PDB file of C-alpha atoms in Angstrom:
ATOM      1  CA  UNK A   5     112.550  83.341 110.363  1.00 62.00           C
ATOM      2  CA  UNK A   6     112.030  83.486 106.730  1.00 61.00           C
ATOM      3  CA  UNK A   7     112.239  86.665 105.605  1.00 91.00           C
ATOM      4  CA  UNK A   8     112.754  89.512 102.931  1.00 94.00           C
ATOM      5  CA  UNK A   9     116.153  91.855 103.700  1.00 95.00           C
ATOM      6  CA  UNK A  10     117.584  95.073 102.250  1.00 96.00           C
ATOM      7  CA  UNK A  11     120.798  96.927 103.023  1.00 93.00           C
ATOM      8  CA  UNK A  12     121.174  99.487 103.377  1.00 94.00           C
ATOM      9  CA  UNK A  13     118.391 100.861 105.073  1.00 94.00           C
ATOM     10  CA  UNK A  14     119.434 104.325 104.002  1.00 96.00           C
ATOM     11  CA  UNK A  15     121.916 105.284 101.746  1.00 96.00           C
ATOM     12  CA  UNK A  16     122.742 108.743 100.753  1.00 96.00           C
ATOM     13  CA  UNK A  17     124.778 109.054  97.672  1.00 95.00           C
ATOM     14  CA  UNK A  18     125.921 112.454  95.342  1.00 95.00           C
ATOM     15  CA  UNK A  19     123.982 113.324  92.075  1.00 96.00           C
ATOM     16  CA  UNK A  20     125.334 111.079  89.529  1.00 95.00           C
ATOM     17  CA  UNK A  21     127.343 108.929  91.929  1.00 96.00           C
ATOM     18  CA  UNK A  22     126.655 104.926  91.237  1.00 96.00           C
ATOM     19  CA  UNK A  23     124.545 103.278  93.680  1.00 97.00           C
ATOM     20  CA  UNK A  24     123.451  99.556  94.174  1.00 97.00           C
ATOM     21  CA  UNK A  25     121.386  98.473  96.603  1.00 97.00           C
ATOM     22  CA  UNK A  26     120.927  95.085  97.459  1.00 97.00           C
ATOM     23  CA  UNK A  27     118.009  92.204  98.684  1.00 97.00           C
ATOM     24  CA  UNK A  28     117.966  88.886  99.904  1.00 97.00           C
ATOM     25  CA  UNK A  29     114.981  86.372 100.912  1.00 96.00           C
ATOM     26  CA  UNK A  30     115.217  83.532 102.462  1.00 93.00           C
ATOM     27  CA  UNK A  31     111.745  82.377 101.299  1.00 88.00           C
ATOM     28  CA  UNK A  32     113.318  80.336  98.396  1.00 89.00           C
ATOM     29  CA  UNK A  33     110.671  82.610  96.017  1.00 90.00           C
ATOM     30  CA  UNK A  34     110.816  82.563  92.835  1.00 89.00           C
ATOM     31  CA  UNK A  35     109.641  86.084  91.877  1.00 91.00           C
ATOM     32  CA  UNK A  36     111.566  89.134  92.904  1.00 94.00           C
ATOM     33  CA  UNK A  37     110.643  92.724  92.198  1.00 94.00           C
ATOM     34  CA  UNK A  38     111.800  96.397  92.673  1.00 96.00           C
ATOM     35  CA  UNK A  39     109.677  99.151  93.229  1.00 95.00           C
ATOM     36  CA  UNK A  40     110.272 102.613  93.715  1.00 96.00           C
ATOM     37  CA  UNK A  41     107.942 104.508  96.707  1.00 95.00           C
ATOM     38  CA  UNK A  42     107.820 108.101  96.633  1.00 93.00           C
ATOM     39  CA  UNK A  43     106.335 110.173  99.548  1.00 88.00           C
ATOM     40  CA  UNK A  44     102.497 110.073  99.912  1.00 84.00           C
ATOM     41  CA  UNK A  45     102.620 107.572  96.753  1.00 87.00           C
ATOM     42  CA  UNK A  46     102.085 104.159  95.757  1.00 89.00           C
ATOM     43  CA  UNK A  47     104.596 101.983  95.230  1.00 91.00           C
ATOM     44  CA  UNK A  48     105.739 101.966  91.247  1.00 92.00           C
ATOM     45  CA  UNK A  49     106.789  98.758  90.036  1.00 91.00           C
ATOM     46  CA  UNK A  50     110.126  99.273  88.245  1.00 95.00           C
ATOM     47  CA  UNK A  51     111.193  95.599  86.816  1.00 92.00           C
ATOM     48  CA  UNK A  52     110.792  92.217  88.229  1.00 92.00           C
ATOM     49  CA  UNK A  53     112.562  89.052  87.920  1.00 94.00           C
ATOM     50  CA  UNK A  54     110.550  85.633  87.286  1.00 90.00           C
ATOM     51  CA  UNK A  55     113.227  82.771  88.019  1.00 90.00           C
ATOM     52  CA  UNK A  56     116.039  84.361  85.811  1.00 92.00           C
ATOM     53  CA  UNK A  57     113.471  86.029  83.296  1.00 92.00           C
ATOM     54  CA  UNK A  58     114.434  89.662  83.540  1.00 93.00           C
ATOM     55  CA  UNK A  59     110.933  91.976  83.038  1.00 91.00           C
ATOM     56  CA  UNK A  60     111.042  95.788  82.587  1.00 92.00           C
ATOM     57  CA  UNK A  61     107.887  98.151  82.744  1.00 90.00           C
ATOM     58  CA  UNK A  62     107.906 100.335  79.953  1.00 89.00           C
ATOM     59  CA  UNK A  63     108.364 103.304  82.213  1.00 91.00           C
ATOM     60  CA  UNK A  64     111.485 102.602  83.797  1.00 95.00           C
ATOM     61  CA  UNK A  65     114.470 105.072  83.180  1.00 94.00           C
ATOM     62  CA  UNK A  66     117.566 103.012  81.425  1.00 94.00           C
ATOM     63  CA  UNK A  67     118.901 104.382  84.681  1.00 95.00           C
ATOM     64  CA  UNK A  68     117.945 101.461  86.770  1.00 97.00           C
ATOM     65  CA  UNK A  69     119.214  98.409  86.107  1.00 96.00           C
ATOM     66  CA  UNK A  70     119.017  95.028  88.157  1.00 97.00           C
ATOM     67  CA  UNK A  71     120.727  91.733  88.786  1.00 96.00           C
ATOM     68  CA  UNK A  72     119.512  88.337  89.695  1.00 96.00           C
ATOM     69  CA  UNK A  73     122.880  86.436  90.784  1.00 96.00           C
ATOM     70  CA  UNK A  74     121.008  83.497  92.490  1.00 94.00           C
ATOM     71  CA  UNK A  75     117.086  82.371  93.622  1.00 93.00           C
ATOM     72  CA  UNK A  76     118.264  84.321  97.172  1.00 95.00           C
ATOM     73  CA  UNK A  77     119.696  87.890  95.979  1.00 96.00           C
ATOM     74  CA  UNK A  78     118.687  90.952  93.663  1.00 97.00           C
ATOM     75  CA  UNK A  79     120.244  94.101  93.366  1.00 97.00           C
ATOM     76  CA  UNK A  80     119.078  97.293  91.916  1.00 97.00           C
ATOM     77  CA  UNK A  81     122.167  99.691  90.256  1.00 97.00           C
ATOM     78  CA  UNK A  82     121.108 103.205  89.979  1.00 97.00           C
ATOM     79  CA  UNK A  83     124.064 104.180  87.161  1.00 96.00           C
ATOM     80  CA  UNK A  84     123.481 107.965  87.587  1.00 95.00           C
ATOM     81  CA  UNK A  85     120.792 109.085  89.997  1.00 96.00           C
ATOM     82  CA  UNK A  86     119.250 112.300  90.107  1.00 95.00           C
ATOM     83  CA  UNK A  87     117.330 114.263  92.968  1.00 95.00           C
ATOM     84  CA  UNK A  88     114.133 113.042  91.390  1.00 95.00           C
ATOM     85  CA  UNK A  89     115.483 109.423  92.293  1.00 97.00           C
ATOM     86  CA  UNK A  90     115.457 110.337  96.035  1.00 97.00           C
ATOM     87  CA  UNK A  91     112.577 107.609  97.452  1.00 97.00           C
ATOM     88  CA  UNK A  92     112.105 104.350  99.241  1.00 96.00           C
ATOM     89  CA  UNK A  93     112.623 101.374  97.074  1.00 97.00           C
ATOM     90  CA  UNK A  94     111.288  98.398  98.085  1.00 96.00           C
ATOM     91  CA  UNK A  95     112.050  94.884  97.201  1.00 96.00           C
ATOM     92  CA  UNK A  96     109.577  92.148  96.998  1.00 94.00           C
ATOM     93  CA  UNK A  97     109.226  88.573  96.465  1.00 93.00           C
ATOM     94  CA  UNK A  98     106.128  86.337  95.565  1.00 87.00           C
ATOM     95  CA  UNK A  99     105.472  82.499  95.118  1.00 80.00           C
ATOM     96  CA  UNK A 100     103.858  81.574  91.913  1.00 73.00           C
ATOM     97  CA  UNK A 101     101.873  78.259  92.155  1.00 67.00           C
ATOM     98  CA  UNK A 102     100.130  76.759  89.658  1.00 60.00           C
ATOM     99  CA  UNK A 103     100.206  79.895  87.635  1.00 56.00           C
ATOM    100  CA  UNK A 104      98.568  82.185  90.232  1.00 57.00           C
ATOM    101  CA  UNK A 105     100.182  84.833  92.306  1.00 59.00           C
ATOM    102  CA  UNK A 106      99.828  84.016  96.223  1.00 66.00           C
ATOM    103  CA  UNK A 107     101.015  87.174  97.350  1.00 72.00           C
ATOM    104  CA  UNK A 108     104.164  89.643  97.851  1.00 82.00           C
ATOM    105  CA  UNK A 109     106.289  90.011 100.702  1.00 88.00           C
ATOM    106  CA  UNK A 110     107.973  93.569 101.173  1.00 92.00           C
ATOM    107  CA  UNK A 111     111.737  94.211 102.468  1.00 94.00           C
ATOM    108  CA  UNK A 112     111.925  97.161 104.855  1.00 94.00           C
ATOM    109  CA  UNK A 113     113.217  99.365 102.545  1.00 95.00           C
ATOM    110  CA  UNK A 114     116.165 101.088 101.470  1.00 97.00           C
ATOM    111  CA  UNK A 115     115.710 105.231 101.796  1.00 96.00           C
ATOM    112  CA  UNK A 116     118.068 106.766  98.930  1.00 97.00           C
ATOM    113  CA  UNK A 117     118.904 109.992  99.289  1.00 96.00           C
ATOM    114  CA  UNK A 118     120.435 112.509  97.368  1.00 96.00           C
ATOM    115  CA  UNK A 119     122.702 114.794  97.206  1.00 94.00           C
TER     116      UNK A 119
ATOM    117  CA  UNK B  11      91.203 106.266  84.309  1.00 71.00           C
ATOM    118  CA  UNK B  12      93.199 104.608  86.765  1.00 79.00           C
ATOM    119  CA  UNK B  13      93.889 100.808  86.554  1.00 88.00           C
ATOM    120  CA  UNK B  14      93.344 101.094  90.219  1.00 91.00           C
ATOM    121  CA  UNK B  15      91.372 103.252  92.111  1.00 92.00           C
ATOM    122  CA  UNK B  16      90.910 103.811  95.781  1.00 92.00           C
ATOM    123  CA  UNK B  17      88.558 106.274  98.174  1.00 83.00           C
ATOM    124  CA  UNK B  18      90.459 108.935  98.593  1.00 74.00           C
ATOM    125  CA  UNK B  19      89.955 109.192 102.122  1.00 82.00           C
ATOM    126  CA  UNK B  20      91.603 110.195 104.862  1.00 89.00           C
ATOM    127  CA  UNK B  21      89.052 108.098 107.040  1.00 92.00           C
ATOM    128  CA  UNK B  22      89.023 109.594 110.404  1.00 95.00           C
ATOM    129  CA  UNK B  23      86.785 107.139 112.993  1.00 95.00           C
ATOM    130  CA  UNK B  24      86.212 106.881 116.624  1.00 96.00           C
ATOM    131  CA  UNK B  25      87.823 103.615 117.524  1.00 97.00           C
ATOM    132  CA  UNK B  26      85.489 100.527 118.020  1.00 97.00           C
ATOM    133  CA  UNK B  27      83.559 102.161 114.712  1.00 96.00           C
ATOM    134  CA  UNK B  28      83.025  99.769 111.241  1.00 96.00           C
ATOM    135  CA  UNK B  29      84.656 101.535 108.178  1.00 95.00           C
ATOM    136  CA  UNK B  30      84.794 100.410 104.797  1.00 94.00           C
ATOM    137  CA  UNK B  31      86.681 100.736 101.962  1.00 91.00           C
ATOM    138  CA  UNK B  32      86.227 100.344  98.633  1.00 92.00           C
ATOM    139  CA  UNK B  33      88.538  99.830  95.388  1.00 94.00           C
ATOM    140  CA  UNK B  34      87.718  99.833  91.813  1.00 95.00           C
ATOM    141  CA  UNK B  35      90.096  98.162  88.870  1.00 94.00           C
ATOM    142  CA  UNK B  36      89.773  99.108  85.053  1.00 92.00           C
ATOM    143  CA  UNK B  37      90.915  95.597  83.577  1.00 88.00           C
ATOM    144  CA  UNK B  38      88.451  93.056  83.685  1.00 86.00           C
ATOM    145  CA  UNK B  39      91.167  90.323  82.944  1.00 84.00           C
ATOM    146  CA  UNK B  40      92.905  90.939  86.449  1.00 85.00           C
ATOM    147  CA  UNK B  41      93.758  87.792  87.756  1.00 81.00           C
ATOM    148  CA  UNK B  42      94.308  88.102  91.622  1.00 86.00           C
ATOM    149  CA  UNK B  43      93.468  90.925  94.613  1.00 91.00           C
ATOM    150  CA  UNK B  44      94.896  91.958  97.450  1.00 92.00           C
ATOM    151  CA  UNK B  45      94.317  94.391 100.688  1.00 94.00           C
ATOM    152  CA  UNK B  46      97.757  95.851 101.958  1.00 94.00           C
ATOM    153  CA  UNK B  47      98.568  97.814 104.808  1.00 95.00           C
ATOM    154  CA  UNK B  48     101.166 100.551 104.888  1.00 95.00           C
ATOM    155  CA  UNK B  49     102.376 102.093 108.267  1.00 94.00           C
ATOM    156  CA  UNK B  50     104.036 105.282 108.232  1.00 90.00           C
ATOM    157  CA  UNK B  51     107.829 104.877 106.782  1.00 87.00           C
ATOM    158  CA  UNK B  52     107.326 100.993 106.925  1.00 91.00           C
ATOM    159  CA  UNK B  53     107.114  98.834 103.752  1.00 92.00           C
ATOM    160  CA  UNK B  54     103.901  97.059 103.122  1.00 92.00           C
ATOM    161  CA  UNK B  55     102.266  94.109 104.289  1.00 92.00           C
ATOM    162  CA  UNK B  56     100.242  91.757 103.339  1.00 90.00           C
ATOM    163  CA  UNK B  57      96.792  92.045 104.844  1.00 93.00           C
ATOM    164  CA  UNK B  58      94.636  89.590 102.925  1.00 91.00           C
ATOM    165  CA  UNK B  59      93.741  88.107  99.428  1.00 88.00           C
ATOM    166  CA  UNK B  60      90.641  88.571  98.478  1.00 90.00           C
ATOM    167  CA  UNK B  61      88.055  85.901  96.924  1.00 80.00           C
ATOM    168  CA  UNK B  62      84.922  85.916  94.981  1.00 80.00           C
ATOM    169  CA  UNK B  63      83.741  83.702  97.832  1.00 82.00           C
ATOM    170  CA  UNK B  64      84.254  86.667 100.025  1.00 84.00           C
ATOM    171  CA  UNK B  65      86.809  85.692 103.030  1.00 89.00           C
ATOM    172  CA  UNK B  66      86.870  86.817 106.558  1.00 91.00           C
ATOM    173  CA  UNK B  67      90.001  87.618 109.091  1.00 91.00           C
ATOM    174  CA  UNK B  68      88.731  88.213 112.546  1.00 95.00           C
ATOM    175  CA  UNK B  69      87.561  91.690 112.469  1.00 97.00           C
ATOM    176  CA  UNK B  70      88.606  91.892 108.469  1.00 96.00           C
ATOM    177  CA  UNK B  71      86.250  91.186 105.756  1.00 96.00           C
ATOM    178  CA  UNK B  72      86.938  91.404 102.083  1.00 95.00           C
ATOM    179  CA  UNK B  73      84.594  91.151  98.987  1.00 94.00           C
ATOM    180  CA  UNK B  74      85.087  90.631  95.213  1.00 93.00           C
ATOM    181  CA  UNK B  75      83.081  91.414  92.943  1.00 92.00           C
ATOM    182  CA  UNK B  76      83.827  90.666  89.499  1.00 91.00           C
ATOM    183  CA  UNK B  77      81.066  91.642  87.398  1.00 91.00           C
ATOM    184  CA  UNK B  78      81.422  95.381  88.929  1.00 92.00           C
ATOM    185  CA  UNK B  79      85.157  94.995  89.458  1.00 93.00           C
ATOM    186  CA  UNK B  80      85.508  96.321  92.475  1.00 92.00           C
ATOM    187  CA  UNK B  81      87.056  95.200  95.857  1.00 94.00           C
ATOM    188  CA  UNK B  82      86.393  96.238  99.594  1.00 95.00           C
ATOM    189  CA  UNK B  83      87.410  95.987 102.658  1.00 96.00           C
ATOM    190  CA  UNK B  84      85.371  95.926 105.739  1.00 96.00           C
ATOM    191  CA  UNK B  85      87.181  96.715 109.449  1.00 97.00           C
ATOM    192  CA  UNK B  86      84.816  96.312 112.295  1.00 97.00           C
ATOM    193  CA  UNK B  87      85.235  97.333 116.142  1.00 97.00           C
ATOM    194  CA  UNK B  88      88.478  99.309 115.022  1.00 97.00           C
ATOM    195  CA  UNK B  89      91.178  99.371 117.078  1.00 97.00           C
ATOM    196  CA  UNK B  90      94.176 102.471 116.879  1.00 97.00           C
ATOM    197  CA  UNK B  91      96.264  99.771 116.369  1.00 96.00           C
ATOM    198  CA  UNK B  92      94.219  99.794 112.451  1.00 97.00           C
ATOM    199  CA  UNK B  93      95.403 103.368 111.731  1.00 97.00           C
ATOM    200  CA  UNK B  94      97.267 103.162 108.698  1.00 96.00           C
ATOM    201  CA  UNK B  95      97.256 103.428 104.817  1.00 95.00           C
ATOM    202  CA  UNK B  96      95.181 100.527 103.255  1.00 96.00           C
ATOM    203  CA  UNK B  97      96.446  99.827  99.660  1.00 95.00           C
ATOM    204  CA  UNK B  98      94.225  97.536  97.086  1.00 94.00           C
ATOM    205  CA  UNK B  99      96.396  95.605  94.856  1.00 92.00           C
ATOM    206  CA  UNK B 100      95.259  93.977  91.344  1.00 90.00           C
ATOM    207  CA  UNK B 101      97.599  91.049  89.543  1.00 85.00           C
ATOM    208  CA  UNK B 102      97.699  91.558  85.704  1.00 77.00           C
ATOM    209  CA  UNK B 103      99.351  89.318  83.429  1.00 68.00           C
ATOM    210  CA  UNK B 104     102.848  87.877  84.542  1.00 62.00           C
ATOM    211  CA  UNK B 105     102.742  88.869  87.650  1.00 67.00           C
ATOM    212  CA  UNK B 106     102.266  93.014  87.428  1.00 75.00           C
ATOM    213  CA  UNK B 107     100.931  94.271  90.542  1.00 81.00           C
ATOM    214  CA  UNK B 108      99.126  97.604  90.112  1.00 87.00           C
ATOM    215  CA  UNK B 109      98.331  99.368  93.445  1.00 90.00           C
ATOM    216  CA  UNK B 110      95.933 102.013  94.245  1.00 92.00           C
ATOM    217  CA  UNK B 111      96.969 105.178  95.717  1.00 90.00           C
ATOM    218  CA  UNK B 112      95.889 103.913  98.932  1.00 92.00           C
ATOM    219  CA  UNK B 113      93.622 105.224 101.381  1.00 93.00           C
ATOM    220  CA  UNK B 114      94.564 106.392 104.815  1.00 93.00           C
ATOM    221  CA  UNK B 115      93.078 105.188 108.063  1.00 95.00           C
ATOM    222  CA  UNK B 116      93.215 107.142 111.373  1.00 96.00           C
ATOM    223  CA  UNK B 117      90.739 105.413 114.442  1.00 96.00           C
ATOM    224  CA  UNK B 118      90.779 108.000 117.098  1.00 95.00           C
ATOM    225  CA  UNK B 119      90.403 107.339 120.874  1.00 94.00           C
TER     226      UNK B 119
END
């Protein structure tokens, strides 16, 4: 089945320790995003990739950074993280058509926590 | 303001009961909507786009309207199976999604 995939599911790193996490879709999309899901909250958009065009909110710590090797993977580096990066971050994809957005698909989820 | 805003809920409803929701969005330029559903600890998932035309899933009904900008969502004879967060979404320019806080569901037996 086509689908949207993160791994880890949960990853628990130190305070300031490097992490990347990673996504894959086999929906041959051509949008990918990253948000960032804290408990109780809705998801926060953090950057978003449109083929290989690379879009940052204005909001997003230099912290995160991403990388869009292919149409199929995206990863999300965390270069330092804090304890106020502890959440669910959540990959998506979308189709574009015809210059309208036909809807995201959501990975599972990877749960950071830490330490 | 929000860009997005949502009931704040929590909804609490005897199953086989209608609810509705409703969602309000600030920028009148918003392109595209969307009804998500959140389960606990789960990502979310698509529930249903959302037309001026007005479009109807089974026991789902959503609504645009885009002189008042605002969204809803209509569940009738809810099921437990329903109980969840209900998110409205709103497409901006290039492809920014801009959620509301979401509005949590519980249908009680």
């Amino acid at each position: 089945d086509a689908m949207v995939i993160q791994n880890p599911r949960y990853q628990v790193t130190q305070f300031g320790k490097p992490v990347t996490l990673s996504c894959s879709q086999t929906l041959n999309h051509n949008v990918m995003y990253w948000y960032q899901q804290k408990s109780s909250q809705a998801p926060k958009l953090l950057f978003h990739y449109y083929d290989k065009d690379f879009n940052n909110e204005a909001d997003t710590p230099d912290n995160f950074q991403s990388r869009r090797p292919n149409t199929s993977f995206c990863f999300l580096d965390i270069r330092s993280p804090g304890l106020g990066d502890a959440a669910m971050y959540l990959c998506a994809t979308s189709r574009v058509g015809r210059g309208r957005e036909l809807g995201q698909f959501f990975g599972p989820g990877t749960r950071l926590t830490v330490l | 303001r929000k860009e997005v805003e949502q009931d704040p809920g929590p909804f609490n409803v005897p199953e086989g009961a209608t609810v509705a929701f409703n969602c309000t969005y600030s920028n009148s330029a918003s392109q595209s909507f969307f009804w998500y559903r959140q389960d606990c600890r789960k990502e979310p998932k698509l529930l249903m786009s959302v037309y001026s035309s007005g479009n109807e899933d089974g026991r789902f009904t959503a609504q645009l309207n885009r002189a008042s900008q605002y969204i809803s969502l209509l569940i009738r004879d809810s099921k437990l199976s329903d109980s969840a967060t209900y998110l409205c979404v709103v497409i901006q320019g290039a492809q920014k999604l801009v959620f509301g806080q979401g509005t949590r569901l519980t249908i009680n037996p």
